[in-house]
Each structure stands twice: as C-alpha cells, then as structure tokens.
Amino acid sequence: MTDTVLVINAGSSSIKFALYRFALNKMARIQTHAFLSGKIVNIGQCPKLYALDANGADLSNNDLDVFNEKTAHEELIQWLLDWINSHAQGYKIKGVGHRVVHGGRDFLTATKLTVNVVTHLKELIPLAPLHQPHNLAAIEAIFNWAPELPQVACFDTSFHHTQSPLAQLFALPREYSDRGIIRYGFHGLSYQYIASCLPEYLGTLSEGRVIVAHLGNGASMCALKQRKSVATTMGFTALDGLIMGQRCGSLDAGVVIHLLRHYKMSIDEVDHLLNNESGLLGVSGISNDMKILEQSNDPQAKQAIDLFCYRAARELASLVSTLNGLDVIVFTAGIGEKSAQIREQICAHLAWLGVALDLKENRQHNGVISQVDSKIKVLVIPTNEEVVIAQATQKILIDH
Ligand code: ADP
C-alpha cells in the first residue's frame, strides 16, 4: 500500500481532486506527480468527470450522466469519494487537504479540521458566500464518509497576513475595521506556490520586489518583498481588483448605491450582476472565456480584452508604489500561463517602467520571457495550488 494525501478543491461549478504520495518526513517536498487527478465540472448544469491515472491514462467517463442540474455538491462529493476509492486500489488515503477560501483573521496557517474549526469557518460564510459553502460541503461530506480520516484546511487568505495594517485598512469608520471589514486578499495558495519556486528561477533576485499576476477566471495580483505578501488587488471579497471572467473587479461603490436606489434592484440582483454577469462576459456580451474572446472578431470582444489589459497594467503600476519599485513580474494561472497575446498587451502598457518582452520567448509560455537587457525581468511560472495543500496537509498529519 502506498500512503497518499488527497487534495480537494471544491468550487461553485467544479470539484478538483488529486492524490499525492505521502512522505513520512514533514520537510520532504511533495512530489508534484499526482497518482490520480481530475475534476467534476459543469456542476449546476450537467456534471462531467475528467480524470487521469498515474500514467496519464484518461479515466474520464459518462458515469455522472445520471446526475443533473439539481444534483447537490454533497451528493457529487459522495459519489466522487466512492469513485476515488474504487480507482485508488493500492493507495491508502492518510488525510485530506482542502482549499478553503476564507480564513478570516484567526486562521493564519493551514489548520487541522475539528468540529469547532468547522463551526468557526461557517461563521465566515457571509465573507465568501460564493465559495465557502462549497468548501465546507466537501469537508462535511468527508467527515460523514470517513469520520476518522484527518482533514486539513488551507486558506486562500493566509498568505496575506504578512501585510501591514495600512495595506489592509479601508477608509471606513474604525468600528467597521474592528468588526473585520478589512482587505484580506485571496489566491494565497497560488502565490505561496510561486513564492516557493522563485529562488529556482531567480536566485537572490527572488528576495527582491516581485509582482505576481494570477490571471485565471478569477484574477488578482500580489506584490511580494522577500517572497512575502506586501499588498494585493483583491480586498474584503474576491470581487475587488482586476477585471475577471464574470466579476467586475474594482468598482466605484457609488454605482452599487445607484443600482439599489435608482434601478430598485434587490441585493441579490446586484450581487449576481457584479459577480456573475460582469467582467469579460459583461463587456464582450459573448463569453467569460479569454480563449473564446481571443478567437472572436467581434469589436466588443476586442474591447473586453483591451479593458482587461489596461486595468491589469493600471493595478500593477499601483502595486509598484507599494514596493518602491519593481524587479520582476511573474505571470501565472490559465490566462497568465497560456496567453502570449494578453502578456504582450499588458507589458506594452508597462514599457515606461522598463519592461521589454522578448516576443519569441513570450510565445514559449515558460521561464524568462523578457529581453536580456529588460530593466524588469518577466517570467511565466505555472502555478500548482494542489501541491501547496498536499505539502501543508502532510506536515500537519506528521505533527499530530
Ligand atoms: P480558474 O480561475 O477557474 O482556475 P484557470 O486558471 O483555469 O481558471 O483559467 C481559465 C482562463 O484561462 C479562461 O479564461 C481560459 O480561457 C483561459 N485560457 C486557458 N487557455 C488559454 C489559451 N490557450 N489562450 C487564452 N486563454 C486561455
């Protein structure tokens, strides 16, 4: 039997999973190769399973066709656990690590899950209503499935706890920040992974002034000094900052007041508008998917891309002042890793800073993509949040 750690990343429309080898030495790095990995996608419509075994063989199937748009997350997780169990023969699951979006002010590192911790995490649901309930549903489904199996929560917010109080404060009356209405920041597991890779790519420069652009369906940027978070574009919720697939990013709060007062929209309608109908989808009127927009000739698709890049460059430039300058930009996540066009367009806005891309290298999608004499080094590094979760889970399992 090979001991393994199961990683679960349960989102609103997908559940991703991966099984990694567990090492008894807590300092041993988790091998990035997963024995079994995959995802259930299209939850809320017509769920589908995509999966690969240790040799990369495709295990995707239509077994989920029995489910439909009404199937709850809990039921799908239950099904997935049984499926993993039947396909993971020869592997023993020693523990499960979860991505949990919000750790609030109290969870500053990965934490072993107990009834008390879960209760506390439920209290944070109002801070991340679109994500936290799904993370918790997976945790509870596993507690029901195997009550003795240790589970660990790894938080998207934790990485940002190194930020100064100034970087976290909104200019609201003090009583609101005292109640926890502050900038938390998200995508911390991705930033932690990139921070851990920087020395390998940059040597001593990795301790310098770095901005990481996590550009996926959700998108944010993080300013790092000595590989620690100094500032980030997301705030109290994951709605702030950059334009995203369906989220508007930073928005004049007066717009929200206007929608409520003048258009008489309900709170839920405004919530849906800003979180699900805006961003690339709203501006293009076509899709939230950057790949589709890049292939479109529609002028509104082009404008959505232009706005995405313009706003990304603007946010990046504001982070430069939090670092008093800039040495390195790293692109990561779906768009950041795969779209040469978007990287080129964002960097073109930053030429005044001394950013000079090597267009040929940029098309290779990996490693250093700036010209040798570029004042600011630009890199593409593929992110791997699952490995960060597996590593933290392994450490906690050994410590306890
Ligand atoms: P999530 O936030 O859901 O994890 P990902 O990091 O997988 O998102 O990124 C999804 C985004 O990456 C989508 O907008 C998708 O179109 C974009 N993307 C993926 N591959 C490409 C590509 N080859 N060219 C342009 N965009 C791409």
GROMACS .gro file of C-alpha atoms in nm, residues 11-390:
model
  380
   11GLY     CA    1  -1.567   2.542  -0.608
   12SER     CA    2  -1.910   2.660  -0.718
   13SER     CA    3  -1.913   2.483  -1.054
   14SER     CA    4  -1.625   2.237  -1.022
   15ILE     CA    5  -1.462   1.997  -0.776
   16LYS     CA    6  -1.092   1.931  -0.845
   17PHE     CA    7  -0.904   1.646  -0.679
   18ALA     CA    8  -0.555   1.493  -0.676
   19LEU     CA    9  -0.382   1.213  -0.489
   20TYR     CA   10  -0.014   1.264  -0.393
   21ARG     CA   11   0.244   1.037  -0.234
   22PHE     CA   12   0.273   1.096   0.141
   23ALA     CA   13   0.626   1.109   0.281
   24LEU     CA   14   0.699   1.045   0.648
   25ASN     CA   15   0.948   1.331   0.663
   26LYS     CA   16   0.750   1.651   0.703
   27MET     CA   17   1.020   1.859   0.536
   28ALA     CA   18   1.017   1.635   0.228
   29ARG     CA   19   0.867   1.820  -0.066
   30ILE     CA   20   0.553   1.661  -0.204
   31GLN     CA   21   0.622   1.504  -0.543
   32THR     CA   22   0.433   1.713  -0.795
   33HIS     CA   23   0.329   1.399  -0.981
   34ALA     CA   24  -0.028   1.300  -0.883
   35PHE     CA   25  -0.133   0.932  -0.880
   36LEU     CA   26  -0.489   1.012  -0.963
   37SER     CA   27  -0.622   1.354  -1.053
   38GLY     CA   28  -0.917   1.517  -1.218
   39LYS     CA   29  -1.225   1.725  -1.179
   40ILE     CA   30  -1.601   1.722  -1.190
   41VAL     CA   31  -1.707   2.021  -1.400
   42ASN     CA   32  -2.040   2.174  -1.503
   43ILE     CA   33  -2.193   2.138  -1.158
   44GLY     CA   34  -2.534   2.304  -1.160
   45GLN     CA   35  -2.581   2.210  -1.527
   46CYS     CA   36  -2.483   1.865  -1.643
   47PRO     CA   37  -2.188   1.736  -1.434
   48LYS     CA   38  -1.898   1.565  -1.613
   49LEU     CA   39  -1.594   1.380  -1.480
   50TYR     CA   40  -1.246   1.425  -1.627
   51ALA     CA   41  -0.970   1.217  -1.470
   52LEU     CA   42  -0.620   1.082  -1.531
   53ASP     CA   43  -0.441   0.792  -1.363
   54ALA     CA   44  -0.074   0.786  -1.253
   55ASN     CA   45   0.041   0.705  -1.607
   56GLY     CA   46  -0.165   0.980  -1.764
   57ALA     CA   47  -0.429   0.738  -1.896
   58ASP     CA   48  -0.766   0.904  -1.945
   59LEU     CA   49  -1.029   0.777  -1.698
   60SER     CA   50  -1.293   1.033  -1.798
   61ASN     CA   51  -1.635   0.876  -1.834
   62ASN     CA   52  -2.006   0.937  -1.856
   63ASP     CA   53  -2.094   0.785  -1.519
   64LEU     CA   54  -2.215   1.124  -1.400
   65ASP     CA   55  -2.485   1.135  -1.667
   66VAL     CA   56  -2.726   1.002  -1.406
   67PHE     CA   57  -2.699   1.340  -1.232
   68ASN     CA   58  -2.848   1.669  -1.346
   69GLU     CA   59  -2.858   2.042  -1.278
   70LYS     CA   60  -3.035   1.985  -0.946
   71THR     CA   61  -2.772   1.750  -0.801
   72ALA     CA   62  -2.621   1.900  -0.485
   73HIS     CA   63  -2.247   1.934  -0.424
   74GLU     CA   64  -2.270   1.696  -0.127
   75GLU     CA   65  -2.411   1.418  -0.346
   76LEU     CA   66  -2.141   1.467  -0.609
   77ILE     CA   67  -1.866   1.466  -0.348
   78GLN     CA   68  -2.006   1.146  -0.202
   79TRP     CA   69  -2.005   0.991  -0.550
   80LEU     CA   70  -1.650   1.118  -0.614
   81LEU     CA   71  -1.517   0.970  -0.288
   82ASP     CA   72  -1.655   0.628  -0.380
   83TRP     CA   73  -1.513   0.667  -0.731
   84ILE     CA   74  -1.169   0.761  -0.598
   85ASN     CA   75  -1.180   0.470  -0.356
   86SER     CA   76  -1.254   0.223  -0.631
   87HIS     CA   77  -0.981   0.365  -0.859
   88ALA     CA   78  -0.716   0.411  -0.591
   89GLN     CA   79  -0.651   0.046  -0.522
   90GLY     CA   80  -0.304   0.004  -0.375
   91TYR     CA   81  -0.318   0.355  -0.228
   92LYS     CA   82  -0.415   0.438   0.129
   93ILE     CA   83  -0.551   0.788   0.191
   94LYS     CA   84  -0.382   0.913   0.512
   95GLY     CA   85  -0.555   1.250   0.515
   96VAL     CA   86  -0.738   1.508   0.307
   97GLY     CA   87  -0.631   1.866   0.240
   98HIS     CA   88  -0.887   2.123   0.133
   99ARG     CA   89  -0.868   2.460  -0.030
  100VAL     CA   90  -1.079   2.691   0.186
  101VAL     CA   91  -1.126   3.041   0.053
  102HIS     CA   92  -1.167   3.239   0.374
  103GLY     CA   93  -0.976   3.201   0.697
  104GLY     CA   94  -1.078   3.541   0.836
  105ARG     CA   95  -0.845   3.698   1.091
  106ASP     CA   96  -0.796   3.385   1.300
  107PHE     CA   97  -0.665   3.120   1.061
  108LEU     CA   98  -0.322   3.237   0.957
  109THR     CA   99  -0.185   2.896   0.860
  110ALA     CA  100  -0.316   2.556   0.749
  111THR     CA  101  -0.531   2.410   1.027
  112LYS     CA  102  -0.647   2.062   1.123
  113LEU     CA  103  -1.025   2.045   1.097
  114THR     CA  104  -1.229   1.973   1.407
  115VAL     CA  105  -1.597   2.034   1.484
  116ASN     CA  106  -1.501   2.368   1.645
  117VAL     CA  107  -1.292   2.479   1.348
  118VAL     CA  108  -1.575   2.392   1.106
  119THR     CA  109  -1.820   2.591   1.319
  120HIS     CA  110  -1.584   2.889   1.308
  121LEU     CA  111  -1.541   2.855   0.930
  122LYS     CA  112  -1.919   2.853   0.886
  123GLU     CA  113  -1.931   3.190   1.058
  124LEU     CA  114  -1.712   3.322   0.776
  125ILE     CA  115  -1.964   3.221   0.504
  126PRO     CA  116  -2.102   3.579   0.475
  127LEU     CA  117  -1.750   3.693   0.380
  128ALA     CA  118  -1.727   3.446   0.088
  129PRO     CA  119  -2.084   3.331   0.014
  130LEU     CA  120  -1.999   3.202  -0.335
  131HIS     CA  121  -1.708   2.980  -0.230
  132GLN     CA  122  -1.700   2.899   0.142
  133PRO     CA  123  -2.023   2.689   0.149
  134HIS     CA  124  -1.887   2.457  -0.122
  135ASN     CA  125  -1.553   2.417   0.058
  136LEU     CA  126  -1.740   2.328   0.377
  137ALA     CA  127  -1.979   2.091   0.198
  138ALA     CA  128  -1.679   1.886   0.086
  139ILE     CA  129  -1.534   1.880   0.437
  140GLU     CA  130  -1.864   1.765   0.589
  141ALA     CA  131  -1.918   1.501   0.320
  142ILE     CA  132  -1.577   1.353   0.404
  143PHE     CA  133  -1.648   1.363   0.778
  144ASN     CA  134  -1.962   1.159   0.703
  145TRP     CA  135  -1.781   0.924   0.465
  146ALA     CA  136  -1.482   0.851   0.691
  147PRO     CA  137  -1.518   1.021   1.034
  148GLU     CA  138  -1.169   0.923   1.150
  149LEU     CA  139  -0.986   1.047   0.841
  150PRO     CA  140  -0.782   1.359   0.933
  151GLN     CA  141  -0.871   1.668   0.732
  152VAL     CA  142  -0.680   1.994   0.693
  153ALA     CA  143  -0.796   2.335   0.570
  154CYS     CA  144  -0.556   2.552   0.369
  155PHE     CA  145  -0.671   2.910   0.328
  156ASP     CA  146  -0.653   3.146   0.033
  157THR     CA  147  -0.631   3.438   0.274
  158SER     CA  148  -0.345   3.315   0.499
  159PHE     CA  149  -0.056   3.412   0.272
  160HIS     CA  150  -0.154   3.780   0.300
  161HIS     CA  151  -0.132   3.805   0.679
  162THR     CA  152   0.220   3.949   0.643
  163GLN     CA  153   0.072   4.272   0.502
  164SER     CA  154   0.096   4.586   0.714
  165PRO     CA  155  -0.221   4.716   0.884
  166LEU     CA  156  -0.202   5.013   0.644
  167ALA     CA  157  -0.231   4.783   0.341
  168GLN     CA  158  -0.533   4.612   0.497
  169LEU     CA  159  -0.734   4.912   0.612
  170PHE     CA  160  -1.033   5.061   0.428
  171ALA     CA  161  -1.105   5.431   0.488
  172LEU     CA  162  -1.425   5.349   0.676
  173PRO     CA  163  -1.504   5.448   1.034
  174ARG     CA  164  -1.285   5.248   1.270
  175GLU     CA  165  -1.572   5.040   1.412
  176TYR     CA  166  -1.609   4.864   1.075
  177SER     CA  167  -1.247   4.759   1.053
  178ASP     CA  168  -1.269   4.650   1.416
  179ARG     CA  169  -1.553   4.419   1.304
  180GLY     CA  170  -1.330   4.264   1.037
  181ILE     CA  171  -1.418   4.472   0.731
  182ILE     CA  172  -1.062   4.492   0.601
  183ARG     CA  173  -0.866   4.378   0.294
  184TYR     CA  174  -0.794   4.006   0.326
  185GLY     CA  175  -0.674   3.917  -0.024
  186PHE     CA  176  -0.714   3.578  -0.197
  187HIS     CA  177  -0.532   3.334  -0.432
  188GLY     CA  178  -0.282   3.295  -0.146
  189LEU     CA  179  -0.214   2.926  -0.218
  190SER     CA  180  -0.112   3.014  -0.572
  191TYR     CA  181   0.112   3.299  -0.451
  192GLN     CA  182   0.267   3.070  -0.191
  193TYR     CA  183   0.350   2.817  -0.462
  194ILE     CA  184   0.504   3.082  -0.689
  195ALA     CA  185   0.700   3.230  -0.394
  196SER     CA  186   0.843   2.882  -0.325
  197CYS     CA  187   0.958   2.849  -0.689
  198LEU     CA  188   1.120   3.193  -0.722
  199PRO     CA  189   1.472   3.103  -0.596
  200GLU     CA  190   1.498   2.830  -0.858
  201TYR     CA  191   1.424   3.083  -1.136
  202LEU     CA  192   1.583   3.397  -0.993
  203GLY     CA  193   1.847   3.314  -0.732
  204THR     CA  194   1.898   3.607  -0.492
  205LEU     CA  195   1.672   3.833  -0.701
  206SER     CA  196   1.382   3.623  -0.569
  207GLU     CA  197   1.408   3.820  -0.242
  208GLY     CA  198   1.354   4.146  -0.432
  209ARG     CA  199   1.045   4.333  -0.549
  210VAL     CA  200   0.818   4.093  -0.736
  211ILE     CA  201   0.461   4.126  -0.864
  212VAL     CA  202   0.276   3.803  -0.939
  213ALA     CA  203  -0.019   3.826  -1.178
  214HIS     CA  204  -0.255   3.532  -1.119
  215LEU     CA  205  -0.474   3.563  -1.428
  216GLY     CA  206  -0.735   3.288  -1.439
  217ASN     CA  207  -1.112   3.300  -1.448
  218GLY     CA  208  -1.067   3.470  -1.111
  219ALA     CA  209  -0.775   3.712  -1.128
  220SER     CA  210  -0.561   3.911  -0.887
  221MET     CA  211  -0.208   4.041  -0.838
  222CYS     CA  212   0.020   4.028  -0.537
  223ALA     CA  213   0.322   4.243  -0.454
  224LEU     CA  214   0.597   4.039  -0.284
  225LYS     CA  215   0.909   4.152  -0.100
  226GLN     CA  216   1.137   3.882   0.039
  227ARG     CA  217   0.875   3.644  -0.101
  228LYS     CA  218   0.611   3.772   0.142
  229SER     CA  219   0.285   3.945   0.056
  230VAL     CA  220   0.305   4.324   0.087
  231ALA     CA  221  -0.015   4.419  -0.097
  232THR     CA  222  -0.273   4.262  -0.325
  233THR     CA  223  -0.553   4.371  -0.556
  234MET     CA  224  -0.837   4.166  -0.404
  235GLY     CA  225  -0.987   4.302  -0.086
  236PHE     CA  226  -1.266   4.213   0.155
  237THR     CA  227  -1.408   3.978  -0.106
  238ALA     CA  228  -1.280   3.819  -0.426
  239LEU     CA  229  -1.476   4.080  -0.626
  240ASP     CA  230  -1.218   4.356  -0.596
  241GLY     CA  231  -0.926   4.449  -0.819
  242LEU     CA  232  -0.878   4.319  -1.172
  243ILE     CA  233  -1.147   4.250  -1.429
  244MET     CA  234  -1.228   3.879  -1.420
  245GLY     CA  235  -1.426   3.629  -1.628
  246GLN     CA  236  -1.761   3.730  -1.480
  247ARG     CA  237  -1.664   3.969  -1.199
  248CYS     CA  238  -1.633   4.343  -1.246
  249GLY     CA  239  -1.329   4.398  -1.023
  250SER     CA  240  -1.284   4.739  -0.859
  251LEU     CA  241  -1.596   4.949  -0.895
  252ASP     CA  242  -1.697   5.288  -0.762
  253ALA     CA  243  -1.911   5.197  -0.458
  254GLY     CA  244  -2.144   5.476  -0.574
  255VAL     CA  245  -2.250   5.252  -0.863
  256VAL     CA  246  -2.384   4.997  -0.614
  257ILE     CA  247  -2.581   5.267  -0.431
  258HIS     CA  248  -2.720   5.391  -0.764
  259LEU     CA  249  -2.828   5.040  -0.874
  260LEU     CA  250  -3.008   4.988  -0.544
  261ARG     CA  251  -3.167   5.331  -0.521
  262HIS     CA  252  -3.238   5.430  -0.880
  263TYR     CA  253  -3.290   5.092  -1.052
  264LYS     CA  254  -3.455   4.944  -0.740
  265MET     CA  255  -3.251   4.629  -0.782
  266SER     CA  256  -3.255   4.381  -0.495
  267ILE     CA  257  -2.934   4.297  -0.310
  268ASP     CA  258  -2.933   3.953  -0.474
  269GLU     CA  259  -2.972   4.108  -0.819
  270VAL     CA  260  -2.679   4.343  -0.763
  271ASP     CA  261  -2.476   4.054  -0.624
  272HIS     CA  262  -2.550   3.846  -0.936
  273LEU     CA  263  -2.480   4.135  -1.171
  274LEU     CA  264  -2.138   4.211  -1.023
  275ASN     CA  265  -2.026   3.851  -0.958
  276ASN     CA  266  -2.179   3.661  -1.250
  277GLU     CA  267  -2.273   3.891  -1.537
  278SER     CA  268  -1.989   4.143  -1.546
  279GLY     CA  269  -1.617   4.127  -1.629
  280LEU     CA  270  -1.514   3.983  -1.966
  281LEU     CA  271  -1.861   3.833  -2.011
  282GLY     CA  272  -2.044   4.159  -1.942
  283VAL     CA  273  -1.821   4.382  -2.156
  284SER     CA  274  -1.797   4.141  -2.451
  285GLY     CA  275  -2.156   4.015  -2.433
  286ILE     CA  276  -2.006   3.689  -2.566
  287SER     CA  277  -1.812   3.486  -2.309
  288ASN     CA  278  -1.619   3.488  -1.983
  289ASP     CA  279  -1.358   3.269  -2.151
  290MET     CA  280  -1.047   3.454  -2.268
  291LYS     CA  281  -0.962   3.190  -2.527
  292ILE     CA  282  -1.301   3.236  -2.695
  293LEU     CA  283  -1.266   3.614  -2.690
  294GLU     CA  284  -0.919   3.597  -2.845
  295GLN     CA  285  -1.063   3.396  -3.135
  296SER     CA  286  -1.354   3.635  -3.190
  297ASN     CA  287  -1.362   3.918  -3.447
  298ASP     CA  288  -1.637   4.099  -3.260
  299PRO     CA  289  -1.529   4.456  -3.164
  300GLN     CA  290  -1.684   4.412  -2.819
  301ALA     CA  291  -1.466   4.103  -2.758
  302LYS     CA  292  -1.163   4.312  -2.852
  303GLN     CA  293  -1.274   4.590  -2.620
  304ALA     CA  294  -1.322   4.345  -2.332
  305ILE     CA  295  -0.963   4.222  -2.385
  306ASP     CA  296  -0.832   4.578  -2.412
  307LEU     CA  297  -1.005   4.674  -2.088
  308PHE     CA  298  -0.875   4.360  -1.913
  309CYS     CA  299  -0.517   4.451  -2.010
  310TYR     CA  300  -0.550   4.823  -1.944
  311ARG     CA  301  -0.690   4.760  -1.597
  312ALA     CA  302  -0.433   4.489  -1.522
  313ALA     CA  303  -0.149   4.729  -1.609
  314ARG     CA  304  -0.308   5.004  -1.402
  315GLU     CA  305  -0.343   4.780  -1.097
  316LEU     CA  306   0.011   4.650  -1.144
  317ALA     CA  307   0.150   5.005  -1.157
  318SER     CA  308  -0.029   5.090  -0.831
  319LEU     CA  309   0.133   4.786  -0.665
  320VAL     CA  310   0.476   4.910  -0.783
  321SER     CA  311   0.443   5.201  -0.541
  322THR     CA  312   0.380   4.962  -0.250
  323LEU     CA  313   0.719   4.803  -0.330
  324ASN     CA  314   0.903   5.132  -0.403
  325GLY     CA  315   0.997   4.996  -0.744
  326LEU     CA  316   0.994   4.666  -0.926
  327ASP     CA  317   1.243   4.393  -1.024
  328VAL     CA  318   1.028   4.107  -1.154
  329ILE     CA  319   0.680   4.032  -1.294
  330VAL     CA  320   0.553   3.673  -1.290
  331PHE     CA  321   0.251   3.563  -1.494
  332THR     CA  322   0.058   3.256  -1.380
  333ALA     CA  323  -0.282   3.071  -1.394
  334GLY     CA  324  -0.484   2.991  -1.710
  335ILE     CA  325  -0.456   3.324  -1.895
  336GLY     CA  326  -0.120   3.421  -1.742
  337GLU     CA  327   0.037   3.087  -1.839
  338LYS     CA  328  -0.117   3.035  -2.181
  339SER     CA  329  -0.199   3.365  -2.347
  340ALA     CA  330   0.103   3.527  -2.516
  341GLN     CA  331  -0.130   3.795  -2.651
  342ILE     CA  332  -0.251   3.908  -2.308
  343ARG     CA  333   0.100   3.909  -2.161
  344GLU     CA  334   0.223   4.113  -2.456
  345GLN     CA  335  -0.062   4.361  -2.431
  346ILE     CA  336  -0.022   4.412  -2.054
  347CYS     CA  337   0.354   4.451  -2.086
  348ALA     CA  338   0.312   4.703  -2.370
  349HIS     CA  339   0.131   4.928  -2.118
  350LEU     CA  340   0.431   4.891  -1.885
  351ALA     CA  341   0.710   4.979  -2.131
  352TRP     CA  342   0.760   5.313  -1.946
  353LEU     CA  343   0.859   5.111  -1.636
  354GLY     CA  344   1.137   4.940  -1.829
  355VAL     CA  345   0.950   4.621  -1.921
  356ALA     CA  346   1.076   4.480  -2.254
  357LEU     CA  347   0.935   4.143  -2.360
  358ASP     CA  348   1.119   3.904  -2.587
  359LEU     CA  349   0.831   3.826  -2.822
  360LYS     CA  350   0.979   3.495  -2.932
  361GLU     CA  351   1.033   3.375  -2.574
  362ASN     CA  352   0.686   3.502  -2.483
  363ARG     CA  353   0.538   3.254  -2.729
  364GLN     CA  354   0.715   2.966  -2.545
  365HIS     CA  355   0.498   3.021  -2.233
  366ASN     CA  356   0.767   2.924  -1.980
  367GLY     CA  357   1.052   3.070  -1.778
  368VAL     CA  358   1.203   3.411  -1.853
  369ILE     CA  359   1.019   3.589  -2.135
  370SER     CA  360   1.178   3.936  -2.113
  371GLN     CA  361   1.473   4.061  -2.320
  372VAL     CA  362   1.817   4.012  -2.165
  373ASP     CA  363   1.856   4.387  -2.101
  374SER     CA  364   1.498   4.446  -1.983
  375LYS     CA  365   1.509   4.656  -1.664
  376ILE     CA  366   1.235   4.436  -1.522
  377LYS     CA  367   1.252   4.059  -1.562
  378VAL     CA  368   0.929   3.895  -1.677
  379LEU     CA  369   0.859   3.524  -1.620
  380VAL     CA  370   0.585   3.268  -1.675
  381ILE     CA  371   0.563   3.010  -1.394
  382PRO     CA  372   0.280   2.754  -1.391
  383THR     CA  373   0.102   2.758  -1.058
  384ASN     CA  374   0.015   2.448  -0.852
  385GLU     CA  375  -0.216   2.519  -0.559
  386GLU     CA  376  -0.278   2.147  -0.505
  387VAL     CA  377   0.087   2.082  -0.422
  388VAL     CA  378   0.084   2.359  -0.159
  389ILE     CA  379  -0.222   2.199   0.001
  390ALA     CA  380  -0.068   1.850  -0.009
   0.00000   0.00000   0.00000
